[in-house]
Coordinates of C-alpha atoms in Angstrom, one line a residue:
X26 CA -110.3 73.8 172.5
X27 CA -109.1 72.9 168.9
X28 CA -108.5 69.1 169.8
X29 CA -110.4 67.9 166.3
X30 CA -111.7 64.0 166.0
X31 CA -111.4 64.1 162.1
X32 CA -113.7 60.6 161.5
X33 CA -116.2 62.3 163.5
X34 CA -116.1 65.2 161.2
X35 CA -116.4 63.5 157.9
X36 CA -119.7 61.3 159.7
X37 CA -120.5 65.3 160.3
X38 CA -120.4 66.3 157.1
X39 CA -122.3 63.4 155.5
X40 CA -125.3 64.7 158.2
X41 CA -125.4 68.2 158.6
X42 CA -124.4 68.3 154.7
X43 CA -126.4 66.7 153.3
X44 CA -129.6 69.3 153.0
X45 CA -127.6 72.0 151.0
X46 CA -125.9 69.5 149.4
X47 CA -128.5 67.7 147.3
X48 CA -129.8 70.8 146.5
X49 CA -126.8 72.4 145.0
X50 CA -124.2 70.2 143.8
X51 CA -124.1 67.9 140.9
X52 CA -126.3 64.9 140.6
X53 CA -123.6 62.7 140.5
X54 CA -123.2 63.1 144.4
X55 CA -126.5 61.0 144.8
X56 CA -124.7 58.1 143.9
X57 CA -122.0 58.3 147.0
X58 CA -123.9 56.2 149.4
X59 CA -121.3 54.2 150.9
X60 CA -119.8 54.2 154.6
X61 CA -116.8 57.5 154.3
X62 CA -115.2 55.7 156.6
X63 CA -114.3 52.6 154.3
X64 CA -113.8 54.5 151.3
X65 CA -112.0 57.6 151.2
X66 CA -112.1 58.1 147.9
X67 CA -116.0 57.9 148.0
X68 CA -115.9 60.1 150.8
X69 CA -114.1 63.1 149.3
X70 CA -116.5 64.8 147.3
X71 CA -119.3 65.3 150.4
X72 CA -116.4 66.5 152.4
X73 CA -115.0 68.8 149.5
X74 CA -118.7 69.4 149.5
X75 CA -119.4 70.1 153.1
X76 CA -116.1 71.8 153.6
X77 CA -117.0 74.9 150.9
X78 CA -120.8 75.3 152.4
X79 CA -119.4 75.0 156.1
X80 CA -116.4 77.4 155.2
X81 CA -118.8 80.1 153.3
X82 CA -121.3 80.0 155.8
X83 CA -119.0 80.7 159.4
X84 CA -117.5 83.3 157.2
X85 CA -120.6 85.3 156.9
X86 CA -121.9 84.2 160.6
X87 CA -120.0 86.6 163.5
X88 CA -116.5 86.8 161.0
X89 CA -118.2 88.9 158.2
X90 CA -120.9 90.7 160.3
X91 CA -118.3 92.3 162.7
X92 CA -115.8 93.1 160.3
X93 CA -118.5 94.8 158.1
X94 CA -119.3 97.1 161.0
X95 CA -116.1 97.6 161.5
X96 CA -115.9 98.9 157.9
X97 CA -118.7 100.7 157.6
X98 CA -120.6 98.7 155.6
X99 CA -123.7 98.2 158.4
X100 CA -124.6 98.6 161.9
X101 CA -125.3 96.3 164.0
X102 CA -126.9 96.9 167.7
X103 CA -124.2 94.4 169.6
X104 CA -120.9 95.8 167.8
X105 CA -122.4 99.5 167.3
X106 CA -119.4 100.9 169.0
X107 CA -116.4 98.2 168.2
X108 CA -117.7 96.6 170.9
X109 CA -115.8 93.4 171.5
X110 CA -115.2 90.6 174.7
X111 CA -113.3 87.5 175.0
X112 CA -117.1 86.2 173.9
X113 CA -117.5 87.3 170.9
X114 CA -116.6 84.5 168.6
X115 CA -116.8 82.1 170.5
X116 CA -118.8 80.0 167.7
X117 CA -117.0 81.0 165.2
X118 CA -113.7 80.2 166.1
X119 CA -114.3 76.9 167.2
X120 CA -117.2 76.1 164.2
X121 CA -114.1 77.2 161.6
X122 CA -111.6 75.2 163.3
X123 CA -113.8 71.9 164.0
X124 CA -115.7 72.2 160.6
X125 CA -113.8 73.3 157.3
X126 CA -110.5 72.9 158.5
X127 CA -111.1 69.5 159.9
X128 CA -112.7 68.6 157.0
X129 CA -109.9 69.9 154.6
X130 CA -107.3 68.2 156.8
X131 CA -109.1 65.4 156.2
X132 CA -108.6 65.2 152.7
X133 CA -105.3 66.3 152.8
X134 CA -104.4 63.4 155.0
X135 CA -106.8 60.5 153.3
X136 CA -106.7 61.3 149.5
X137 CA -104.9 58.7 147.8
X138 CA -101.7 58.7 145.3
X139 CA -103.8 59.4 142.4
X140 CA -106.1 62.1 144.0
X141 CA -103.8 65.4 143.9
X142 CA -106.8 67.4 142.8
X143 CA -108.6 67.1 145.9
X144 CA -105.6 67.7 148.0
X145 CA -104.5 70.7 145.7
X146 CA -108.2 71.8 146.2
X147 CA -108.0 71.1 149.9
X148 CA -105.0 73.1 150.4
X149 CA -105.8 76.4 148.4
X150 CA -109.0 76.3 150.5
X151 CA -106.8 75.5 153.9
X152 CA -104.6 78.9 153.1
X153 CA -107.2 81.2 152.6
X154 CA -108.7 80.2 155.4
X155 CA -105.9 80.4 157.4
X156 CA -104.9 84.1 155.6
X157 CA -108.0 85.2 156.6
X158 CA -107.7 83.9 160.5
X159 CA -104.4 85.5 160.4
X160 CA -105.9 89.0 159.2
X161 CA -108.5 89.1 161.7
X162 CA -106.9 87.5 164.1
X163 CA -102.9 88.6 164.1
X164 CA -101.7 85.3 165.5
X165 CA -103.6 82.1 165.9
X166 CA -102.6 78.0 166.1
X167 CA -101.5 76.5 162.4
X168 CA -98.8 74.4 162.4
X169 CA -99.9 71.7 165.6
X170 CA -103.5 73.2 165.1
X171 CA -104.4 70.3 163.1
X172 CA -103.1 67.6 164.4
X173 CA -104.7 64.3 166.2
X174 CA -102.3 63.6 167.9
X175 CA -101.6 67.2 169.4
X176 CA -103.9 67.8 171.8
X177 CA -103.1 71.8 173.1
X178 CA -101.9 73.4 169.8
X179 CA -99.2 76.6 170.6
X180 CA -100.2 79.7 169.1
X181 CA -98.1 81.1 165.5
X182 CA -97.0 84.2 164.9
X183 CA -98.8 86.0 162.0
X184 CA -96.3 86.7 160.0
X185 CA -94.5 82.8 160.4
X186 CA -98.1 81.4 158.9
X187 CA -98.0 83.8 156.0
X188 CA -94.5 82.5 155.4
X189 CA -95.6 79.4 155.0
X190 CA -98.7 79.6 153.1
X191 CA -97.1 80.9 150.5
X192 CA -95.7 77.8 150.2
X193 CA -98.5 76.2 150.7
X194 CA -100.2 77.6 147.7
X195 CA -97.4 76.7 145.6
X196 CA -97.6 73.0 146.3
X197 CA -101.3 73.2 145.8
X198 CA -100.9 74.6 142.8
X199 CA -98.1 71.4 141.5
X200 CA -100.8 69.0 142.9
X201 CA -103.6 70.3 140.6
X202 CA -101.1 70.6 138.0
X203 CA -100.5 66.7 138.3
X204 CA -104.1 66.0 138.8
X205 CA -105.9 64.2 136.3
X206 CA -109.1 62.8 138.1
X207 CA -112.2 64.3 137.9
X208 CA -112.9 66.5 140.5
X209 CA -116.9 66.2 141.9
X210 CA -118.5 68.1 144.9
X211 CA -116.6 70.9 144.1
X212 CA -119.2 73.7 144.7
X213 CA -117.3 76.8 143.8
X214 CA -115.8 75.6 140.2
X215 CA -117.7 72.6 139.7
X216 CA -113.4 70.5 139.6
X217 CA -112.5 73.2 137.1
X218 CA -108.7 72.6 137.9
X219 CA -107.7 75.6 135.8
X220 CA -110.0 78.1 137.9
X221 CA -108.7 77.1 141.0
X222 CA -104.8 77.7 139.8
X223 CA -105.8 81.2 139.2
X224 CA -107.4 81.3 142.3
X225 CA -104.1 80.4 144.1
X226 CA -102.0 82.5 142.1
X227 CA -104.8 85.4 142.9
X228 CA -104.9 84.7 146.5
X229 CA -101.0 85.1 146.7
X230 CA -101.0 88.5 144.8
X231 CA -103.6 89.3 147.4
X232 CA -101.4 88.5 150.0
X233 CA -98.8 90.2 148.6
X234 CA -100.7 93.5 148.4
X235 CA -101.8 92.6 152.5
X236 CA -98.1 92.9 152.9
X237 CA -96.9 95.8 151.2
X238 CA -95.5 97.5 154.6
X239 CA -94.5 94.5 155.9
X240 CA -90.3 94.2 155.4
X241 CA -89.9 91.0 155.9
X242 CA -91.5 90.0 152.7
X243 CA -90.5 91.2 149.1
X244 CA -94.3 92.4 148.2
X245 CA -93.5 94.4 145.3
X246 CA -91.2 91.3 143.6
X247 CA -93.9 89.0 144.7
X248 CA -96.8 91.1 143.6
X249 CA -95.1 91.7 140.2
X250 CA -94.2 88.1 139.7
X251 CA -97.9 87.3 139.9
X252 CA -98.7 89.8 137.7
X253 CA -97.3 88.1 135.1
X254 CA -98.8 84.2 136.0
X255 CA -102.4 83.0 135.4
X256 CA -105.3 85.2 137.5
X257 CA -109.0 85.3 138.4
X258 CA -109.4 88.1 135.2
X259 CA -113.1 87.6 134.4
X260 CA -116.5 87.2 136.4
X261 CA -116.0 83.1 135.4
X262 CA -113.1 83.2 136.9
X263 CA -114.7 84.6 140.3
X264 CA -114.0 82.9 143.5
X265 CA -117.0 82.6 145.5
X266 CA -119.9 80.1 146.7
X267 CA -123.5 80.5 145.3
X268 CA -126.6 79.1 147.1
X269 CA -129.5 77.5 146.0
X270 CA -133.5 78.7 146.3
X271 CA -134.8 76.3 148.4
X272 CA -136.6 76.6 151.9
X273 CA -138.6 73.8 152.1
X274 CA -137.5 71.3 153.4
X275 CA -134.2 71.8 153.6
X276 CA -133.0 75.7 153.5
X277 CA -130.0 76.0 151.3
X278 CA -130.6 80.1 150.7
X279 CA -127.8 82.9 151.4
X280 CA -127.7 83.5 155.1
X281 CA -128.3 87.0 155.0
X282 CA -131.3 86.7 152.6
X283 CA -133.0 84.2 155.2
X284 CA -132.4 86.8 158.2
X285 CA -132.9 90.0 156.6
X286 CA -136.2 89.2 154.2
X287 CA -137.5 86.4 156.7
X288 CA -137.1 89.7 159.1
X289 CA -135.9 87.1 162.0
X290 CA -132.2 89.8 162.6
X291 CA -131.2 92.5 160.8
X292 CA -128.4 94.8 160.3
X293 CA -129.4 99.0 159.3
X294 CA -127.4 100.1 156.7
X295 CA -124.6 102.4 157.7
X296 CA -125.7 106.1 156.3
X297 CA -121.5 106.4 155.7
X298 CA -122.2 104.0 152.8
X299 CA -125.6 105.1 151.5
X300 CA -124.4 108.6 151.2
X301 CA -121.9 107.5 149.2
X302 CA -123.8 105.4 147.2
X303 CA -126.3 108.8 147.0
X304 CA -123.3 111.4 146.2
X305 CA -126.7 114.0 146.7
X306 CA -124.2 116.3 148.9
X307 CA -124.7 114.8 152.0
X308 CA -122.7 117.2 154.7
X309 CA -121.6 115.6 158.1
X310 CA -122.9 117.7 161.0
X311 CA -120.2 116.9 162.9
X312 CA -117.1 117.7 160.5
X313 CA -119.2 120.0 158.2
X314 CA -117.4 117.7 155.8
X315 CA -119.3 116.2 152.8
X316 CA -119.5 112.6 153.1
X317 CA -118.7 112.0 149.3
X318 CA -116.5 113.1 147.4
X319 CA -118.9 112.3 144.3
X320 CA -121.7 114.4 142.2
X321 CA -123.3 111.5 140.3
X322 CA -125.2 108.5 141.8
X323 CA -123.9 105.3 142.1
X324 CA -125.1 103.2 139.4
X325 CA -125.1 100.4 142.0
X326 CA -127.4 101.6 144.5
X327 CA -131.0 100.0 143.6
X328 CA -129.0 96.7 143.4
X329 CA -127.6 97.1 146.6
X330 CA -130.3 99.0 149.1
X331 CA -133.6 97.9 149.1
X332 CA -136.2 100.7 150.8
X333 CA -139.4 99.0 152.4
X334 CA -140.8 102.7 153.3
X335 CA -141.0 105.9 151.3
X336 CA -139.7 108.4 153.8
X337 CA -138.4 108.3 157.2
X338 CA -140.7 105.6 159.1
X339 CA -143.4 108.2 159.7
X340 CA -142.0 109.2 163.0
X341 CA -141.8 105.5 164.3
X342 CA -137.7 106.1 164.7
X343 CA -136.0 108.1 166.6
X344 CA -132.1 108.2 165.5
X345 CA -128.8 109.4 167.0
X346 CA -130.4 110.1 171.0
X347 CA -128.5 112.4 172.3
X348 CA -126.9 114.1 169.4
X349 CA -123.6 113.4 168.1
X350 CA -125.2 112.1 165.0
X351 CA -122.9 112.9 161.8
X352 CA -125.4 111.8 159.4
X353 CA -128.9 110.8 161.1
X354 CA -131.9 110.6 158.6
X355 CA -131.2 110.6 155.1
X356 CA -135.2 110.3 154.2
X357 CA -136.7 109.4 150.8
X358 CA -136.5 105.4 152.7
X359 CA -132.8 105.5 153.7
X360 CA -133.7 104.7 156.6
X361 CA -130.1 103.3 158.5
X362 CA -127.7 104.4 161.6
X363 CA -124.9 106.0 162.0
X364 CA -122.1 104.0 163.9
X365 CA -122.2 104.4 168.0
X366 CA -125.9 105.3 167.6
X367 CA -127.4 104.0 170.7
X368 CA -131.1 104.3 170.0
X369 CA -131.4 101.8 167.5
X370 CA -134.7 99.1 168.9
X371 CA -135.5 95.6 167.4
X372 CA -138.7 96.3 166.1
X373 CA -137.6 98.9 163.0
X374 CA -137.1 95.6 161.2
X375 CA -139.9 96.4 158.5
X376 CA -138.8 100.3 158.0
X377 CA -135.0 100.2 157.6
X378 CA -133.6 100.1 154.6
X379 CA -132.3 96.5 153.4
X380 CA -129.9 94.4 151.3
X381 CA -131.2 94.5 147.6
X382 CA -130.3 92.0 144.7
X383 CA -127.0 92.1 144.9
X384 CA -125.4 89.9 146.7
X385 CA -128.2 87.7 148.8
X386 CA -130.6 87.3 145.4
X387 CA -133.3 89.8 146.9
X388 CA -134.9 92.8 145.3
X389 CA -133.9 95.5 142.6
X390 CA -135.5 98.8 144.0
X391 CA -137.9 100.1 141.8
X392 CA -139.6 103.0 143.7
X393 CA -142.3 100.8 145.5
X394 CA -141.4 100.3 148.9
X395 CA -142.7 96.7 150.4
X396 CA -141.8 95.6 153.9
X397 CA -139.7 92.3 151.8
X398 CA -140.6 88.7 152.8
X399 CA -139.5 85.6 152.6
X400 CA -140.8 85.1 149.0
X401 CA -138.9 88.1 147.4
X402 CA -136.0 87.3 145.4
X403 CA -134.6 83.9 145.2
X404 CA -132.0 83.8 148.1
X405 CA -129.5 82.8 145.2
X406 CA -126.9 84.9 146.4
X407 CA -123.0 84.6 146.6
X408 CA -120.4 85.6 148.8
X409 CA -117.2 87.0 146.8
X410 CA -114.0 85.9 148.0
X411 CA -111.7 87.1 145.5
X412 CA -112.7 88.5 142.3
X413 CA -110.9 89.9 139.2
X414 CA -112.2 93.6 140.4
X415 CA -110.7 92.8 143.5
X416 CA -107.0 92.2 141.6
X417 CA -107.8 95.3 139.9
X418 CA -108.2 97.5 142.8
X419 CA -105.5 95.6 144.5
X420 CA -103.0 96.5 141.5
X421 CA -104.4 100.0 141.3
X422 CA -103.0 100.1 145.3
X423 CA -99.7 99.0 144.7
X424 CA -99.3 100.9 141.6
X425 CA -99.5 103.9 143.6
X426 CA -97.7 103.1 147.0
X427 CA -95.0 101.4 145.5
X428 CA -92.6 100.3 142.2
X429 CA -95.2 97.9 140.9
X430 CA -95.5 99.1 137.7
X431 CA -99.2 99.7 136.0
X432 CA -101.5 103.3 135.8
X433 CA -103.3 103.8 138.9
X434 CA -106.3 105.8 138.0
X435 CA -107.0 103.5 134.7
X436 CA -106.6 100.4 137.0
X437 CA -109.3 102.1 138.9
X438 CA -111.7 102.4 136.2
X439 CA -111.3 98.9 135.1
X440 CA -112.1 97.9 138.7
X441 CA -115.2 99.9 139.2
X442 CA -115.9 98.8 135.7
X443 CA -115.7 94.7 136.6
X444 CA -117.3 95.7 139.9
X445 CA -120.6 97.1 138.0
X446 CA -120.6 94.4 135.1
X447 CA -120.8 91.7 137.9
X448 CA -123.4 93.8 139.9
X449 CA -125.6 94.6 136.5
X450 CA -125.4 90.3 135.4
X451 CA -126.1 89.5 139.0
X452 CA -129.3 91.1 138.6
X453 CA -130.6 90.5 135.4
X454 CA -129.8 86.4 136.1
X455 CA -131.8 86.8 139.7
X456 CA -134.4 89.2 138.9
X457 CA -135.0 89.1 135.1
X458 CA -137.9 91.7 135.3
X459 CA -135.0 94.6 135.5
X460 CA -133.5 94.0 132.1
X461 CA -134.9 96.8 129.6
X462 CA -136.7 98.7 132.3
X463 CA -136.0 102.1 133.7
X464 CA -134.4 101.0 136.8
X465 CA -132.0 98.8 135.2
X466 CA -127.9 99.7 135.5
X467 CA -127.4 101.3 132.1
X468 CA -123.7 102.1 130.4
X469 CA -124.4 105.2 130.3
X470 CA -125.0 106.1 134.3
X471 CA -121.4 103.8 134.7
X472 CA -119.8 105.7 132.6
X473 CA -120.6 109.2 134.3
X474 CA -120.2 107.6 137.4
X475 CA -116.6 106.8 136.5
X476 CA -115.9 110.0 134.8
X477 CA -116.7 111.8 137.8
X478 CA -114.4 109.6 140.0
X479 CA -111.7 109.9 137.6
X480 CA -112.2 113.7 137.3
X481 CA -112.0 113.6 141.4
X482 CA -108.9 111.6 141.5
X483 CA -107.3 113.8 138.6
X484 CA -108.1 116.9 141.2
X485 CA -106.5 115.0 144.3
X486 CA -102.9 116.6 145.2
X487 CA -101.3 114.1 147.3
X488 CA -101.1 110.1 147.0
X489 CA -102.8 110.0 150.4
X490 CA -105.8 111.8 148.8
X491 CA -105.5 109.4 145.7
X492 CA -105.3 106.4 147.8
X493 CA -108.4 107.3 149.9
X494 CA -110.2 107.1 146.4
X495 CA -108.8 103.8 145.5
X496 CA -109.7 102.5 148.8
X497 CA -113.4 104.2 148.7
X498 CA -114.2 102.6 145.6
X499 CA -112.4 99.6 146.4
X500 CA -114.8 99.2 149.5
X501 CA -118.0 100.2 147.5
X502 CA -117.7 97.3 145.2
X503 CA -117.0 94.9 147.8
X504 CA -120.5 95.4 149.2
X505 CA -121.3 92.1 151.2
X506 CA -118.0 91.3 152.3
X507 CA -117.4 92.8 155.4
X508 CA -113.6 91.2 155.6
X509 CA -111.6 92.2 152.9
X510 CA -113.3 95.9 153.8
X511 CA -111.8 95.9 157.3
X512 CA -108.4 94.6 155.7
X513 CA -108.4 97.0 153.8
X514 CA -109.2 99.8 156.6
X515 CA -106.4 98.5 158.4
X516 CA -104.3 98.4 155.6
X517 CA -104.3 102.2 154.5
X518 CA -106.2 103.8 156.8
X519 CA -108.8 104.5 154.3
X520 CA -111.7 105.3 153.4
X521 CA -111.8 108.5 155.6
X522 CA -114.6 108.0 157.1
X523 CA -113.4 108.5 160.3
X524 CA -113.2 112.2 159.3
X525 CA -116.6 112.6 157.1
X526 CA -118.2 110.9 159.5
X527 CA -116.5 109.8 162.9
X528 CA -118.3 107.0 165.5
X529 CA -120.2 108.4 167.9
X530 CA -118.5 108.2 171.1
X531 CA -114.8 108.2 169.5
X532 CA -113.9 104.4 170.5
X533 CA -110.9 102.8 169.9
X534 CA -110.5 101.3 167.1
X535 CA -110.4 97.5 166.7
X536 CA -107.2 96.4 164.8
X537 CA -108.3 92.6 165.3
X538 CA -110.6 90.2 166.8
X539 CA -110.3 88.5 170.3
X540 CA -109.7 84.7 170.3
X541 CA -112.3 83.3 172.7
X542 CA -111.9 83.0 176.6
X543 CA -113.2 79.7 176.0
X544 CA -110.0 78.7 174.0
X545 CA -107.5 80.9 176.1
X546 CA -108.4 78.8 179.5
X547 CA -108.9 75.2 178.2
X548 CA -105.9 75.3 176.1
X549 CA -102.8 75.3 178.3
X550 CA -100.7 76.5 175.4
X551 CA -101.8 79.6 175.6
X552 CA -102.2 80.3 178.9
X553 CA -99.5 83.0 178.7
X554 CA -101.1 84.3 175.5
X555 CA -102.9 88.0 176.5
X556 CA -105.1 89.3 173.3
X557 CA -105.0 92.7 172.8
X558 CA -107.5 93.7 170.1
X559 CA -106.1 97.3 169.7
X560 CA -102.5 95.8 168.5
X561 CA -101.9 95.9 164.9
X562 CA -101.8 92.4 162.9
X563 CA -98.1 92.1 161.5
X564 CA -98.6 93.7 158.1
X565 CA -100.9 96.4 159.5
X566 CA -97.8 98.1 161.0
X567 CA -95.3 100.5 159.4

């Protein structure tokens, strides 16, 4: 139920806070040791504070998992065949609502006169979050959702809460333009007022490019019009949350680098993505289809998989039971699944393949193989938001499908270009050791990497053959965040991966979460409200 207590979520976010927090943000938060409660103004930077960590961190919990299985990214056991129930997010959902949201309501509603940074911040931060409940979602409680004095919130329709967080980013962005405090506990720009005005003017271009099919809104003005304003255009521009290194005592690490290298869960890789990472000629036995469309390696690869065995587990796995299997083994250490495998067991935790450097702050790959540990890497990872490659791609899209104006395939290589400089500086800032040696991304391997894409999307006849290589690459440099992948599935129906290499089983496929049971029957509102997860979200449809 989303009835929200919002005093009882800053006290919250002083507690639960407080361990990343005086690891990671600026010393000056040391010195905000009064009661929240008396002093809003003291109060705002934990909550700014809390509200980033909390927000970041339920994004990557069931949100980001699901939605990267989805996509192809990984495999996970419990959502190996779209599996979804009316349980599913149950945490989520009510941890997003009750935690960041509350939180940024709360400085929406408390900041003073003077203060229109905060609530500027506040509300760019409220609208993504919201854009992305939307996209996963399809329709979801906004406008009553956070409000005291509304107990039951009604559910909004998708496309109503787009509407109006457009608007929503434009005010922000007035309110930051007004500002002139300083701006503290702002872990994501450090109250760099200027960042987060191309952040909003970046998150509605994004939006604008969710809606392209969607008639109701003028995408291609709107998309062009933010061409032409201030955008997240370099990797300090980047919107995204970085964690700290620490364990002990208080664990402020990336998520996925405590579950994977601590080996306490783990997702396989999906072999879709590894063979496209590979490009070795990797043919689906079930399409006799190759899985890439690429000849040259991913420069990427050793920054994004890292192999704790040399071969295939030494006969400890046994993959795709029952056949069906488009991919199965890829050997030399790729050990991973295919999606709908069922014979995937717990304790291949120290054989499968893993997440590298890039983005949880583990381990380059350098041809020695290691079961990883807690003590590999620094855990000083990120998780990208929106990035400038992410506008490029995003362009690259509409100049193709539409009248934006702007060269495709040369938007394209600009984006896999940003996507690799960020990957290769990512790297040498967590693991220093790979600068100057042999395994380290060099301009040379990006540039035949990008020569071959370009010569493949030269070749490619039709714009739905063209857009599938957009997409691909699109998808390949979001590595880590599962939700803008699955948006983009929805989106275009690209990559093709349901044709190079189908899920076993042939489910249907999930066009958007399920809002809780737990929600449906102790809300009244919504009693009437019947989720079905195979309808399109508005912008999904023609």
């Amino acid at each position: 139920m989303l009835k929200l207590n919002f005093k009882y979520n800053i006290v919250l976010s002083l507690i639960i806070g407080s361990s990343l927090l005086l690891n990671s943000c600026s010393e000056d938060l040391l010195d905000i040791n009064q009661d929240p409660n008396t002093s809003t103004q003291l109060a705002l930077p934990n909550t700014l504070a809390f509200a980033q960590v909390s927000l970041v961190s339920n994004l990557l919990d069931d949100p980001n998992t699901n939605a990267g299985s989805f996509s192809r990214m990984w495999y996970t056991t419990a959502i190996r065949n779209y599996e979804q129930n009316q349980g599913t997010y149950s945490n989520s959902w009510v941890n997003l609502y009750s935690r960041p949201l509350a939180n940024l309501q709360a400085i929406l509603d408390g900041a003073q006169e003077d203060e229109s940074g905060y609530r500027g911040i506040a509300r760019l931060l409220k609208a993504y979050t919201f854009s992305l409940l939307v996209d996963l979602y399809g329709d979801v409680p906004y406008f009553e959702a956070l409000n005291p004095e509304i107990t039951f919130p009604e559910i909004d329709q998708g496309e109503e809460i787009y509407a109006d967080l457009f608007l929503q980013v434009d005010q922000a962005i007035q309110e930051l333009n007004a500002s002139s405090e300083m701006i503290q506990g702002d872990m994501i720009y450090g109250g760099d007022k200027d960042k987060w005005i191309k952040m909003g003017n970046s998150l509605k271009l994004k939006m604008y490019a969710q809606t392209r099919k969607e008639n109701s809104i003028n995408s291609v003005q709107g998309f062009t019009q933010m061409l032409n304003s201030e955008l997240i255009n370099g990797l300090a521009d980047d919107f995204q949350l970085k964690y700290g290194s620490e364990q002990t005592p208080n664990q402020n690490r990336h998520p996925l680098h405590v579950n994977h290298y601590n080996q306490a869960t783990a997702y396989w890789m999906d072999n879709w993505t590894m063979a496209n990472l590979l490009n070795d000629g990797t043919i689906s036995a079930v399409t006799g289809q190759r899985v890439s469309y690429r000849n040259v390696q991913d420069p990427r690869l050793r920054y994004y998989i890292f192999r704790q065995v040399p071969g295939d587990g030494g006969g400890s796995v046994v993959t795709c039971a029952g056949g069906g299997c488009p991919i199965g083994l890829i050997g030399n250490g790729y050990l991973g699944r295919d999606a709908g495998d069922p014979s995937a067991f717990s304790n291949e935790g120290a054989l499968i393949a893993t997440f590298g450097v890039y983005p949880i702050a583990g381990l380059v790959d350098t041809d020695q193989p290691k079961t990883v540990s807690a003590s590999d890497g620094s855990g000083r990872g990120i998780f990208p938001m929106l990035t400038s490659f992410m506008i490029k791609f995003l362009h690259a899209e509409m100049a193709l499908t539409t009248p934006v104006e702007g060269d495709p395939l040369t938007l394209l290589r600009e984006g896999i270009t940003q996507s690799m400089e960020k990957v290769r500086n990512f790297g040498a800032t967590e693991m220093p050791a790979i600068s100057g040696s042999d395994y380290e991304m060099t301009d040379e391997a990006i540039a035949a990497y990008i020569a071959d894409v370009s010569a493949q999307y030269e070749a490619a006849e039709t714009e739905s053959e063209k857009l599938n290589i957009i997409i691909t690459e699109y998808q390949l440099a979001l590595w880590g965040n599962g939700i803008e992948a699955y948006n983009n599935y929805r989106r275009t129906g690209f990559p093709d991966f349901a044709e190079t290499s189908p899920v076993m089983g042939n489910p249907p496929y999930p066009q958007r979460f399920i809002i809780p049971v737990s929600e449906l029957e102790t809300n009244p509102a919504l009693s009437d409200y019947s989720p079905d997860p195979f309808e399109p979200v508005f912008w999904s449809q023609p």
